[in-house]
Amino acid sequence: MSIFEYAPAPESRAVVDIKESYGLFVNGEFTSGAGTAFKTVNPATEEVLAEVAEADASDVDRAVKAARKAYDKVWGPMPGRERAKYLYRIARIIQERSRELAVLETLDNGKPIKEARDVDVPTVAGHFFYYAGWADKLKHSGYGTTPLGVAGQVIPWNFPLLMLAWKVAPALACGNTVVLKPAETTPLTALLFAEICQQADLPPGVVNILTGAGETGRAIVEHPGVDKVAFTGSTDVGKAIARAVAGTDKRVTLELGGKAANIVFDDAPMDQAVEGIVNGIFFNQGHVCCAGSRLLVQESVADEVLERLKRRMATLRLGDPLDKNTDVGAINSAAQLARIRELSEAGEAEGAERWSAPCDLPSSGYWFAPTLFTGVSQAHRIAREEIFGPVLSVLTFRTPSEAVEKANNTPYGLSAGIWTEKGSRILDVAGRLRAGVVWANTFNKFDPTSPFGGYKESGYGREGGRHGLAAYLEGGQA
Amino acid sequence: MPTISTPGVGWDFSDVTRSDAALRRFLHGLPGVDQVGAEARAASLGTRSIKTTAKEQALDLAIRMVDLTTLEGQDTPGKVRALASKAMRPDPTDPTCPATAAVCVYPDLVGVAKDTLGGSGVNIAAVATAFPSGRAARDIKLADTQDAVEAGADEIDMVIDRGAFLSGRYLEVFEEIVAVREACTQGERSAHLKVIFETGELQTYDNVRRASWLAMMAGGHFIKTSTGKVQPAATLPVTMIMLEAVRDFREATGQMVGVKPAGGIRTAKDAIKYLVMVNEVAGPDWLDPDWFRFGASTLLNDLLMQRSKMRTGRYSGPDYVTLD
């Protein structure tokens, strides 16, 4: 055992004020929902945090009408430089209330406070700042300056506030208004964002937040008053959305699943590659659509890399997400935990060898130890299906061409990683990978200025950067 | 393709060190260091939050790891006596406060330090080999070393020939370290050897990794970042690269080598970041004054102030620790 064990260092919960129940945010006010209220829990403890209203079709209709009115009367006609002022104000309030947002995100999602504090919330503010800068410069975007109208946006539970920022910031910068549905397991930071909109005096109806599950999402997507649908989530739901909007004149962007290859060549910077593998699959408990869930390692260094990787995984600290020293938090829901377990069991049944980092799992809440599978072949389910959890499938390759073939041999194509000290190999391999984002000697790096999106079943359209404006302007046919 | 070096326990270096070309092939075959990734990892370890009982343990451990140092042209016997007294009893008001690991002085003052320290258990480290530049003929460097050992030094902090290293004459550097290590044994007495790289002059992390392996293969007991006379001196990422090197060297050979960051570590908060890094990169086996040291002059007082704050709940201020 270690000579000095780190004493508990919990971040204080006192900074957040969670209400017993929350309504829907429509037309600048919190109102009750017509559906059946549901509970959101802290996945680390299973403690109920709050009761949240469910929006039904009539609530969606109300929200879309409010958004339409705000678009026609206020937000659409407003000059870009005026819209920018609101976005800058929102960005600054996010920074001022960053600790509150981070703690709330950790409570509702289960992610380590270290990540909510150092990654999620700063990147959220970054997105608002970045797109605030575009609002009065759209004529330089290449996509014209005409907004689309009302955007219906449905986001997932893995980065609740960050996905909200990716959706809301460019939409508002371009002059659209939004009706957004956060995931049913993580609604609280979106509701706090609604308060921030009030604090920023954002005109009523520009941002509407409806809580609920799949049915609410469907009602938003299918509402005839919605001009644009933006979705981040599973490929199955993404396909259903694509079917639902087919034949309408709605514009769609989809950011779906992934099964990214993280390719480690034998001349990689080895210690940093190991960090990149860990960051690629264990960041946010692997609840990352672009997670590096397939490690492709050159056979000549496979043993060495695995030995180093296991040693490093053994130092990961799993536990109370509010503890500032926690590296791996809780799985977001019982349903997701069941899915991770099912796929891991399938991996064992199909003959792959399982190794989990030695760590004690808390007795309540949803937990899964960081795990890797060796002896995985391309035919195994764990090499093909998105696990969306802290589970790494390790495959080997012999030549760069084999690495590229295996990396591309998936229905997905969201991201990939390349680890080598040889610059020419980076350029060559990156050019042959069919993935929207290719990281070289790093992984899971996000920046507001960089476009993000997928190939194939990982979706279409880009979010972030100048490209992200295309999804919200008439001239940017997706 | 030269790749990783895990030759296995009991590995014999003679293959690698038989010629300049072989040594170069080996050192340049070590895996590269990605600067951005290494710095990001070091920074992330720096965000660990060490509180209450963990902090108390860390502060005492850090005090026990200090090589209390004075390396000035203006050093006098009086100054060294004061420093040695402080090393033995860093906090005169608290007998539970541990002593430091060593005092570190120039060779001509080793005798003075020895008179004060006697059998206290606090070691005497002497910088040698034409410290800090290392720009002297080899026989002078060896004489310098011999002098210090004969005067009673328990540990010799040598500098490598950075000129030779940067111009690729690795074998020359290697042979000089071997020669100095041999000079550390004088009759019955045998001093431990710390090898200073002056990482601020080596500049790249790849060079730091190569220098680390060079010094470990040559038999250095410790590898040390800096003289304190060149900026930047010790940094977290540089120390991390060296901790990775000693970890990998043990995997390869079964032998442990110590690490000493020196220069620029002034606060208890910084020292604790280093200890976290030792714990998580090299492993808890290195959390011991035999295997990790801080080369520092002002760090000790901040450690003492923080220690007294932990024990009394009050922050007493710089007038309550001794100046030396």
GROMACS .gro file of N, CA and C in nm, chain A residues 338-469:
model
  396
  338ALA      N    1  -2.622  -0.199  -1.725
  338ALA     CA    2  -2.665  -0.331  -1.772
  338ALA      C    3  -2.611  -0.357  -1.912
  339ARG      N    4  -2.612  -0.254  -1.995
  339ARG     CA    5  -2.562  -0.268  -2.133
  339ARG      C    6  -2.410  -0.297  -2.133
  340ILE      N    7  -2.338  -0.226  -2.049
  340ILE     CA    8  -2.192  -0.247  -2.042
  340ILE      C    9  -2.163  -0.389  -1.995
  341ARG      N   10  -2.240  -0.433  -1.893
  341ARG     CA   11  -2.219  -0.569  -1.842
  341ARG      C   12  -2.251  -0.672  -1.948
  342GLU      N   13  -2.359  -0.649  -2.021
  342GLU     CA   14  -2.401  -0.747  -2.121
  342GLU      C   15  -2.292  -0.763  -2.227
  343LEU      N   16  -2.241  -0.649  -2.276
  343LEU     CA   17  -2.140  -0.657  -2.381
  343LEU      C   18  -2.009  -0.717  -2.329
  344SER      N   19  -1.976  -0.685  -2.202
  344SER     CA   20  -1.853  -0.742  -2.146
  344SER      C   21  -1.866  -0.892  -2.132
  345GLU      N   22  -1.984  -0.937  -2.091
  345GLU     CA   23  -2.005  -1.081  -2.080
  345GLU      C   24  -1.998  -1.147  -2.218
  346ALA      N   25  -2.052  -1.077  -2.317
  346ALA     CA   26  -2.044  -1.130  -2.454
  346ALA      C   27  -1.897  -1.142  -2.497
  347GLY      N   28  -1.816  -1.045  -2.457
  347GLY     CA   29  -1.674  -1.048  -2.491
  347GLY      C   30  -1.607  -1.172  -2.434
  348GLU      N   31  -1.638  -1.201  -2.307
  348GLU     CA   32  -1.580  -1.322  -2.245
  348GLU      C   33  -1.631  -1.447  -2.313
  349ALA      N   34  -1.762  -1.448  -2.339
  349ALA     CA   35  -1.823  -1.568  -2.399
  349ALA      C   36  -1.765  -1.594  -2.538
  350GLU      N   37  -1.729  -1.486  -2.608
  350GLU     CA   38  -1.674  -1.504  -2.743
  350GLU      C   39  -1.525  -1.535  -2.741
  351GLY      N   40  -1.466  -1.539  -2.622
  351GLY     CA   41  -1.330  -1.588  -2.611
  351GLY      C   42  -1.223  -1.483  -2.588
  352ALA      N   43  -1.262  -1.358  -2.572
  352ALA     CA   44  -1.161  -1.256  -2.541
  352ALA      C   45  -1.126  -1.265  -2.393
  353GLU      N   46  -1.006  -1.219  -2.361
  353GLU     CA   47  -0.961  -1.228  -2.222
  353GLU      C   48  -0.981  -1.095  -2.151
  354ARG      N   49  -1.046  -1.103  -2.035
  354ARG     CA   50  -1.085  -0.981  -1.965
  354ARG      C   51  -0.987  -0.951  -1.852
  355TRP      N   52  -0.952  -0.824  -1.838
  355TRP     CA   53  -0.871  -0.780  -1.725
  355TRP      C   54  -0.930  -0.649  -1.673
  356SER      N   55  -0.954  -0.642  -1.543
  356SER     CA   56  -1.006  -0.518  -1.486
  356SER      C   57  -0.907  -0.464  -1.385
  357ALA      N   58  -0.900  -0.331  -1.379
  357ALA     CA   59  -0.811  -0.268  -1.282
  357ALA      C   60  -0.857  -0.307  -1.142
  358PRO      N   61  -0.762  -0.336  -1.052
  358PRO     CA   62  -0.801  -0.373  -0.917
  358PRO      C   63  -0.852  -0.250  -0.842
  359CYS      N   64  -0.982  -0.242  -0.819
  359CYS     CA   65  -1.033  -0.131  -0.738
  359CYS      C   66  -1.164  -0.174  -0.673
  360ASP      N   67  -1.190  -0.116  -0.556
  360ASP     CA   68  -1.314  -0.149  -0.485
  360ASP      C   69  -1.426  -0.063  -0.542
  361LEU      N   70  -1.538  -0.128  -0.574
  361LEU     CA   71  -1.653  -0.052  -0.624
  361LEU      C   72  -1.742  -0.016  -0.504
  362PRO      N   73  -1.790   0.110  -0.500
  362PRO     CA   74  -1.881   0.149  -0.392
  362PRO      C   75  -2.005   0.058  -0.391
  363SER      N   76  -2.068   0.045  -0.272
  363SER     CA   77  -2.177  -0.052  -0.261
  363SER      C   78  -2.308   0.000  -0.318
  364SER      N   79  -2.329   0.133  -0.318
  364SER     CA   80  -2.450   0.182  -0.384
  364SER      C   81  -2.409   0.263  -0.507
  365GLY      N   82  -2.505   0.282  -0.595
  365GLY     CA   83  -2.474   0.354  -0.719
  365GLY      C   84  -2.436   0.257  -0.829
  366TYR      N   85  -2.405   0.312  -0.946
  366TYR     CA   86  -2.377   0.230  -1.065
  366TYR      C   87  -2.229   0.242  -1.099
  367TRP      N   88  -2.159   0.130  -1.093
  367TRP     CA   89  -2.013   0.135  -1.109
  367TRP      C   90  -1.964   0.023  -1.197
  368PHE      N   91  -1.857   0.052  -1.268
  368PHE     CA   92  -1.792  -0.051  -1.350
  368PHE      C   93  -1.643  -0.022  -1.351
  369ALA      N   94  -1.564  -0.121  -1.314
  369ALA     CA   95  -1.418  -0.100  -1.307
  369ALA      C   96  -1.360  -0.085  -1.447
  370PRO      N   97  -1.259   0.001  -1.462
  370PRO     CA   98  -1.191   0.012  -1.591
  370PRO      C   99  -1.141  -0.125  -1.637
  371THR      N  100  -1.176  -0.159  -1.758
  371THR     CA  101  -1.157  -0.297  -1.805
  371THR      C  102  -1.098  -0.298  -1.944
  372LEU      N  103  -1.012  -0.397  -1.970
  372LEU     CA  104  -0.968  -0.416  -2.108
  372LEU      C  105  -0.979  -0.563  -2.147
  373PHE      N  106  -1.000  -0.582  -2.276
  373PHE     CA  107  -1.008  -0.716  -2.333
  373PHE      C  108  -0.892  -0.735  -2.429
  374THR      N  109  -0.819  -0.845  -2.412
  374THR     CA  110  -0.716  -0.879  -2.510
  374THR      C  111  -0.764  -1.001  -2.589
  375GLY      N  112  -0.692  -1.032  -2.694
  375GLY     CA  113  -0.733  -1.144  -2.778
  375GLY      C  114  -0.864  -1.117  -2.849
  376VAL      N  115  -0.890  -0.991  -2.878
  376VAL     CA  116  -1.015  -0.954  -2.944
  376VAL      C  117  -0.994  -0.964  -3.095
  377SER      N  118  -1.092  -1.018  -3.165
  377SER     CA  119  -1.083  -1.018  -3.311
  377SER      C  120  -1.192  -0.927  -3.366
  378GLN      N  121  -1.176  -0.892  -3.492
  378GLN     CA  122  -1.270  -0.800  -3.557
  378GLN      C  123  -1.413  -0.854  -3.554
  379ALA      N  124  -1.426  -0.987  -3.539
  379ALA     CA  125  -1.558  -1.047  -3.545
  379ALA      C  126  -1.634  -1.038  -3.412
  380HIS      N  127  -1.562  -1.009  -3.305
  380HIS     CA  128  -1.628  -1.004  -3.174
  380HIS      C  129  -1.722  -0.885  -3.163
  381ARG      N  130  -1.830  -0.905  -3.088
  381ARG     CA  131  -1.924  -0.794  -3.066
  381ARG      C  132  -1.853  -0.675  -3.000
  382ILE      N  133  -1.761  -0.703  -2.906
  382ILE     CA  134  -1.695  -0.593  -2.836
  382ILE      C  135  -1.600  -0.514  -2.928
  383ALA      N  136  -1.573  -0.567  -3.047
  383ALA     CA  137  -1.493  -0.491  -3.143
  383ALA      C  138  -1.583  -0.415  -3.241
  384ARG      N  139  -1.711  -0.448  -3.242
  384ARG     CA  140  -1.800  -0.389  -3.343
  384ARG      C  141  -1.903  -0.293  -3.284
  385GLU      N  142  -1.957  -0.332  -3.167
  385GLU     CA  143  -2.067  -0.252  -3.111
  385GLU      C  144  -2.014  -0.149  -3.014
  386GLU      N  145  -2.082  -0.038  -3.010
  386GLU     CA  146  -2.042   0.067  -2.917
  386GLU      C  147  -2.084   0.028  -2.776
  387ILE      N  148  -1.985   0.020  -2.686
  387ILE     CA  149  -2.016  -0.021  -2.548
  387ILE      C  150  -2.055   0.101  -2.466
  388PHE      N  151  -1.996   0.214  -2.494
  388PHE     CA  152  -2.024   0.339  -2.425
  388PHE      C  153  -1.999   0.324  -2.275
  389GLY      N  154  -1.885   0.266  -2.245
  389GLY     CA  155  -1.846   0.247  -2.106
  389GLY      C  156  -1.696   0.228  -2.098
  390PRO      N  157  -1.643   0.208  -1.976
  390PRO     CA  158  -1.497   0.203  -1.957
  390PRO      C  159  -1.438   0.067  -1.996
  391VAL      N  160  -1.460   0.028  -2.119
  391VAL     CA  161  -1.418  -0.104  -2.165
  391VAL      C  162  -1.340  -0.088  -2.295
  392LEU      N  163  -1.217  -0.136  -2.293
  392LEU     CA  164  -1.128  -0.122  -2.409
  392LEU      C  165  -1.107  -0.256  -2.475
  393SER      N  166  -1.123  -0.261  -2.607
  393SER     CA  167  -1.094  -0.383  -2.681
  393SER      C  168  -0.959  -0.367  -2.749
  394VAL      N  169  -0.869  -0.462  -2.724
  394VAL     CA  170  -0.733  -0.451  -2.777
  394VAL      C  171  -0.714  -0.547  -2.895
  395LEU      N  172  -0.676  -0.491  -3.009
  395LEU     CA  173  -0.645  -0.571  -3.127
  395LEU      C  174  -0.504  -0.536  -3.171
  396THR      N  175  -0.442  -0.624  -3.249
  396THR     CA  176  -0.305  -0.595  -3.294
  396THR      C  177  -0.302  -0.588  -3.446
  397PHE      N  178  -0.196  -0.526  -3.496
  397PHE     CA  179  -0.175  -0.520  -3.641
  397PHE      C  180  -0.026  -0.532  -3.667
  398ARG      N  181   0.009  -0.557  -3.795
  398ARG     CA  182   0.150  -0.576  -3.830
  398ARG      C  183   0.206  -0.463  -3.914
  399THR      N  184   0.123  -0.409  -4.006
  399THR     CA  185   0.172  -0.305  -4.096
  399THR      C  186   0.076  -0.187  -4.095
  400PRO      N  187   0.123  -0.069  -4.139
  400PRO     CA  188   0.033   0.047  -4.143
  400PRO      C  189  -0.094   0.019  -4.223
  401SER      N  190  -0.083  -0.053  -4.334
  401SER     CA  191  -0.202  -0.079  -4.415
  401SER      C  192  -0.303  -0.164  -4.340
  402GLU      N  193  -0.252  -0.262  -4.266
  402GLU     CA  194  -0.343  -0.345  -4.189
  402GLU      C  195  -0.412  -0.261  -4.080
  403ALA      N  196  -0.337  -0.169  -4.022
  403ALA     CA  197  -0.395  -0.081  -3.919
  403ALA      C  198  -0.510   0.000  -3.978
  404VAL      N  199  -0.487   0.056  -4.097
  404VAL     CA  200  -0.589   0.139  -4.160
  404VAL      C  201  -0.711   0.054  -4.196
  405GLU      N  202  -0.686  -0.064  -4.251
  405GLU     CA  203  -0.798  -0.152  -4.288
  405GLU      C  204  -0.885  -0.185  -4.167
  406LYS      N  205  -0.818  -0.223  -4.060
  406LYS     CA  206  -0.893  -0.261  -3.940
  406LYS      C  207  -0.965  -0.140  -3.881
  407ALA      N  208  -0.897  -0.027  -3.881
  407ALA     CA  209  -0.959   0.094  -3.824
  407ALA      C  210  -1.085   0.130  -3.900
  408ASN      N  211  -1.081   0.116  -4.032
  408ASN     CA  212  -1.195   0.154  -4.115
  408ASN      C  213  -1.303   0.047  -4.120
  409ASN      N  214  -1.271  -0.072  -4.073
  409ASN     CA  215  -1.364  -0.184  -4.083
  409ASN      C  216  -1.469  -0.177  -3.971
  410THR      N  217  -1.556  -0.076  -3.979
  410THR     CA  218  -1.661  -0.053  -3.881
  410THR      C  219  -1.768   0.029  -3.949
  411PRO      N  220  -1.893   0.012  -3.908
  411PRO     CA  221  -1.998   0.097  -3.967
  411PRO      C  222  -1.987   0.242  -3.922
  412TYR      N  223  -1.907   0.265  -3.818
  412TYR     CA  224  -1.895   0.401  -3.765
  412TYR      C  225  -1.777   0.473  -3.829
  413GLY      N  226  -1.764   0.601  -3.797
  413GLY     CA  227  -1.648   0.676  -3.846
  413GLY      C  228  -1.643   0.814  -3.782
  414LEU      N  229  -1.638   0.815  -3.649
  414LEU     CA  230  -1.642   0.944  -3.583
  414LEU      C  231  -1.501   0.998  -3.557
  415SER      N  232  -1.416   0.914  -3.499
  415SER     CA  233  -1.284   0.965  -3.462
  415SER      C  234  -1.181   0.854  -3.472
  416ALA      N  235  -1.055   0.893  -3.463
  416ALA     CA  236  -0.946   0.797  -3.460
  416ALA      C  237  -0.824   0.865  -3.400
  417GLY      N  238  -0.732   0.784  -3.353
  417GLY     CA  239  -0.607   0.838  -3.298
  417GLY      C  240  -0.488   0.768  -3.361
  418ILE      N  241  -0.379   0.843  -3.379
  418ILE     CA  242  -0.255   0.787  -3.434
  418ILE      C  243  -0.142   0.824  -3.340
  419TRP      N  244  -0.064   0.724  -3.303
  419TRP     CA  245   0.051   0.750  -3.215
  419TRP      C  246   0.178   0.705  -3.284
  420THR      N  247   0.261   0.800  -3.324
  420THR     CA  248   0.390   0.771  -3.384
  420THR      C  249   0.473   0.898  -3.377
  421GLU      N  250   0.606   0.879  -3.369
  421GLU     CA  251   0.694   0.995  -3.371
  421GLU      C  252   0.725   1.038  -3.514
  422LYS      N  253   0.672   0.965  -3.612
  422LYS     CA  254   0.707   0.990  -3.752
  422LYS      C  255   0.598   1.074  -3.817
  423GLY      N  256   0.631   1.199  -3.847
  423GLY     CA  257   0.531   1.291  -3.900
  423GLY      C  258   0.470   1.245  -4.031
  424SER      N  259   0.551   1.190  -4.120
  424SER     CA  260   0.498   1.150  -4.250
  424SER      C  261   0.395   1.039  -4.235
  425ARG      N  262   0.415   0.953  -4.137
  425ARG     CA  263   0.319   0.844  -4.115
  425ARG      C  264   0.186   0.900  -4.064
  426ILE      N  265   0.195   1.002  -3.981
  426ILE     CA  266   0.071   1.065  -3.932
  426ILE      C  267  -0.011   1.115  -4.049
  427LEU      N  268   0.055   1.188  -4.139
  427LEU     CA  269  -0.018   1.248  -4.252
  427LEU      C  270  -0.074   1.140  -4.343
  428ASP      N  271   0.005   1.037  -4.369
  428ASP     CA  272  -0.039   0.930  -4.457
  428ASP      C  273  -0.160   0.857  -4.399
  429VAL      N  274  -0.147   0.814  -4.274
  429VAL     CA  275  -0.254   0.734  -4.213
  429VAL      C  276  -0.380   0.820  -4.193
  430ALA      N  277  -0.362   0.943  -4.150
  430ALA     CA  278  -0.478   1.031  -4.128
  430ALA      C  279  -0.558   1.046  -4.256
  431GLY      N  280  -0.487   1.055  -4.369
  431GLY     CA  281  -0.555   1.071  -4.496
  431GLY      C  282  -0.634   0.948  -4.539
  432ARG      N  283  -0.597   0.833  -4.486
  432ARG     CA  284  -0.665   0.709  -4.526
  432ARG      C  285  -0.772   0.664  -4.428
  433LEU      N  286  -0.780   0.729  -4.312
  433LEU     CA  287  -0.881   0.690  -4.214
  433LEU      C  288  -1.014   0.757  -4.247
  434ARG      N  289  -1.120   0.678  -4.248
  434ARG     CA  290  -1.251   0.736  -4.271
  434ARG      C  291  -1.314   0.770  -4.136
  435ALA      N  292  -1.272   0.881  -4.083
  435ALA     CA  293  -1.323   0.926  -3.954
  435ALA      C  294  -1.325   1.079  -3.956
  436GLY      N  295  -1.423   1.136  -3.891
  436GLY     CA  296  -1.440   1.281  -3.896
  436GLY      C  297  -1.331   1.356  -3.823
  437VAL      N  298  -1.282   1.299  -3.715
  437VAL     CA  299  -1.177   1.363  -3.637
  437VAL      C  300  -1.062   1.265  -3.626
  438VAL      N  301  -0.942   1.308  -3.659
  438VAL     CA  302  -0.825   1.223  -3.638
  438VAL      C  303  -0.728   1.299  -3.548
  439TRP      N  304  -0.699   1.238  -3.434
  439TRP     CA  305  -0.603   1.299  -3.342
  439TRP      C  306  -0.466   1.236  -3.360
  440ALA      N  307  -0.363   1.317  -3.360
  440ALA     CA  308  -0.227   1.265  -3.372
  440ALA      C  309  -0.153   1.292  -3.242
  441ASN      N  310  -0.104   1.184  -3.181
  441ASN     CA  311  -0.032   1.193  -3.054
  441ASN      C  312  -0.109   1.267  -2.946
  442THR      N  313  -0.239   1.256  -2.952
  442THR     CA  314  -0.325   1.304  -2.845
  442THR      C  315  -0.461   1.237  -2.867
  443PHE      N  316  -0.555   1.259  -2.775
  443PHE     CA  317  -0.688   1.201  -2.794
  443PHE      C  318  -0.788   1.280  -2.710
  444ASN      N  319  -0.913   1.281  -2.758
  444ASN     CA  320  -1.021   1.348  -2.684
  444ASN      C  321  -0.989   1.494  -2.654
  445LYS      N  322  -0.934   1.563  -2.751
  445LYS     CA  323  -0.910   1.707  -2.735
  445LYS      C  324  -1.024   1.780  -2.806
  446PHE      N  325  -1.085   1.871  -2.736
  446PHE     CA  326  -1.198   1.944  -2.794
  446PHE      C  327  -1.171   2.093  -2.787
  447ASP      N  328  -1.210   2.161  -2.892
  447ASP     CA  329  -1.190   2.305  -2.892
  447ASP      C  330  -1.303   2.367  -2.973
  448PRO      N  331  -1.355   2.481  -2.927
  448PRO     CA  332  -1.468   2.542  -2.999
  448PRO      C  333  -1.436   2.575  -3.143
  449THR      N  334  -1.309   2.596  -3.175
  449THR     CA  335  -1.275   2.639  -3.310
  449THR      C  336  -1.261   2.522  -3.407
  450SER      N  337  -1.269   2.399  -3.355
  450SER     CA  338  -1.242   2.282  -3.438
  450SER      C  339  -1.372   2.209  -3.471
  451PRO      N  340  -1.399   2.184  -3.600
  451PRO     CA  341  -1.521   2.112  -3.634
  451PRO      C  342  -1.516   1.967  -3.587
  452PHE      N  343  -1.631   1.913  -3.554
  452PHE     CA  344  -1.643   1.777  -3.501
  452PHE      C  345  -1.764   1.712  -3.565
  453GLY      N  346  -1.748   1.587  -3.611
  453GLY     CA  347  -1.862   1.517  -3.669
  453GLY      C  348  -1.815   1.390  -3.735
  454GLY      N  349  -1.909   1.311  -3.790
  454GLY     CA  350  -1.874   1.177  -3.831
  454GLY      C  351  -1.888   1.145  -3.977
  455TYR      N  352  -1.835   1.027  -4.012
  455TYR     CA  353  -1.856   0.961  -4.140
  455TYR      C  354  -1.959   0.850  -4.115
  456LYS      N  355  -2.015   0.798  -4.221
  456LYS     CA  356  -2.096   0.676  -4.218
  456LYS      C  357  -2.202   0.683  -4.107
  457GLU      N  358  -2.215   0.574  -4.029
  457GLU     CA  359  -2.323   0.570  -3.930
  457GLU      C  360  -2.294   0.654  -3.807
  458SER      N  361  -2.185   0.728  -3.809
  458SER     CA  362  -2.160   0.821  -3.699
  458SER      C  363  -2.230   0.955  -3.721
  459GLY      N  364  -2.302   0.968  -3.832
  459GLY     CA  365  -2.385   1.086  -3.849
  459GLY      C  366  -2.338   1.177  -3.959
  460TYR      N  367  -2.407   1.293  -3.969
  460TYR     CA  368  -2.364   1.392  -4.067
  460TYR      C  369  -2.381   1.534  -4.014
  461GLY      N  370  -2.307   1.622  -4.077
  461GLY     CA  371  -2.301   1.760  -4.029
  461GLY      C  372  -2.183   1.775  -3.935
  462ARG      N  373  -2.144   1.901  -3.914
  462ARG     CA  374  -2.030   1.929  -3.827
  462ARG      C  375  -2.072   2.029  -3.720
  463GLU      N  376  -2.016   2.010  -3.602
  463GLU     CA  377  -2.040   2.105  -3.494
  463GLU      C  378  -1.906   2.162  -3.451
  464GLY      N  379  -1.906   2.292  -3.421
  464GLY     CA  380  -1.782   2.357  -3.381
  464GLY      C  381  -1.716   2.425  -3.500
  465GLY      N  382  -1.640   2.528  -3.471
  465GLY     CA  383  -1.566   2.597  -3.575
  465GLY      C  384  -1.657   2.669  -3.673
  466ARG      N  385  -1.598   2.719  -3.780
  466ARG     CA  386  -1.676   2.784  -3.885
  466ARG      C  387  -1.774   2.685  -3.946
  467HIS      N  388  -1.730   2.560  -3.964
  467HIS     CA  389  -1.817   2.459  -4.023
  467HIS      C  390  -1.946   2.441  -3.945
  468GLY      N  391  -1.939   2.462  -3.815
  468GLY     CA  392  -2.057   2.444  -3.732
  468GLY      C  393  -2.168   2.543  -3.764
  469LEU      N  394  -2.134   2.652  -3.829
  469LEU     CA  395  -2.236   2.751  -3.866
  469LEU      C  396  -2.325   2.700  -3.979
   0.00000   0.00000   0.00000
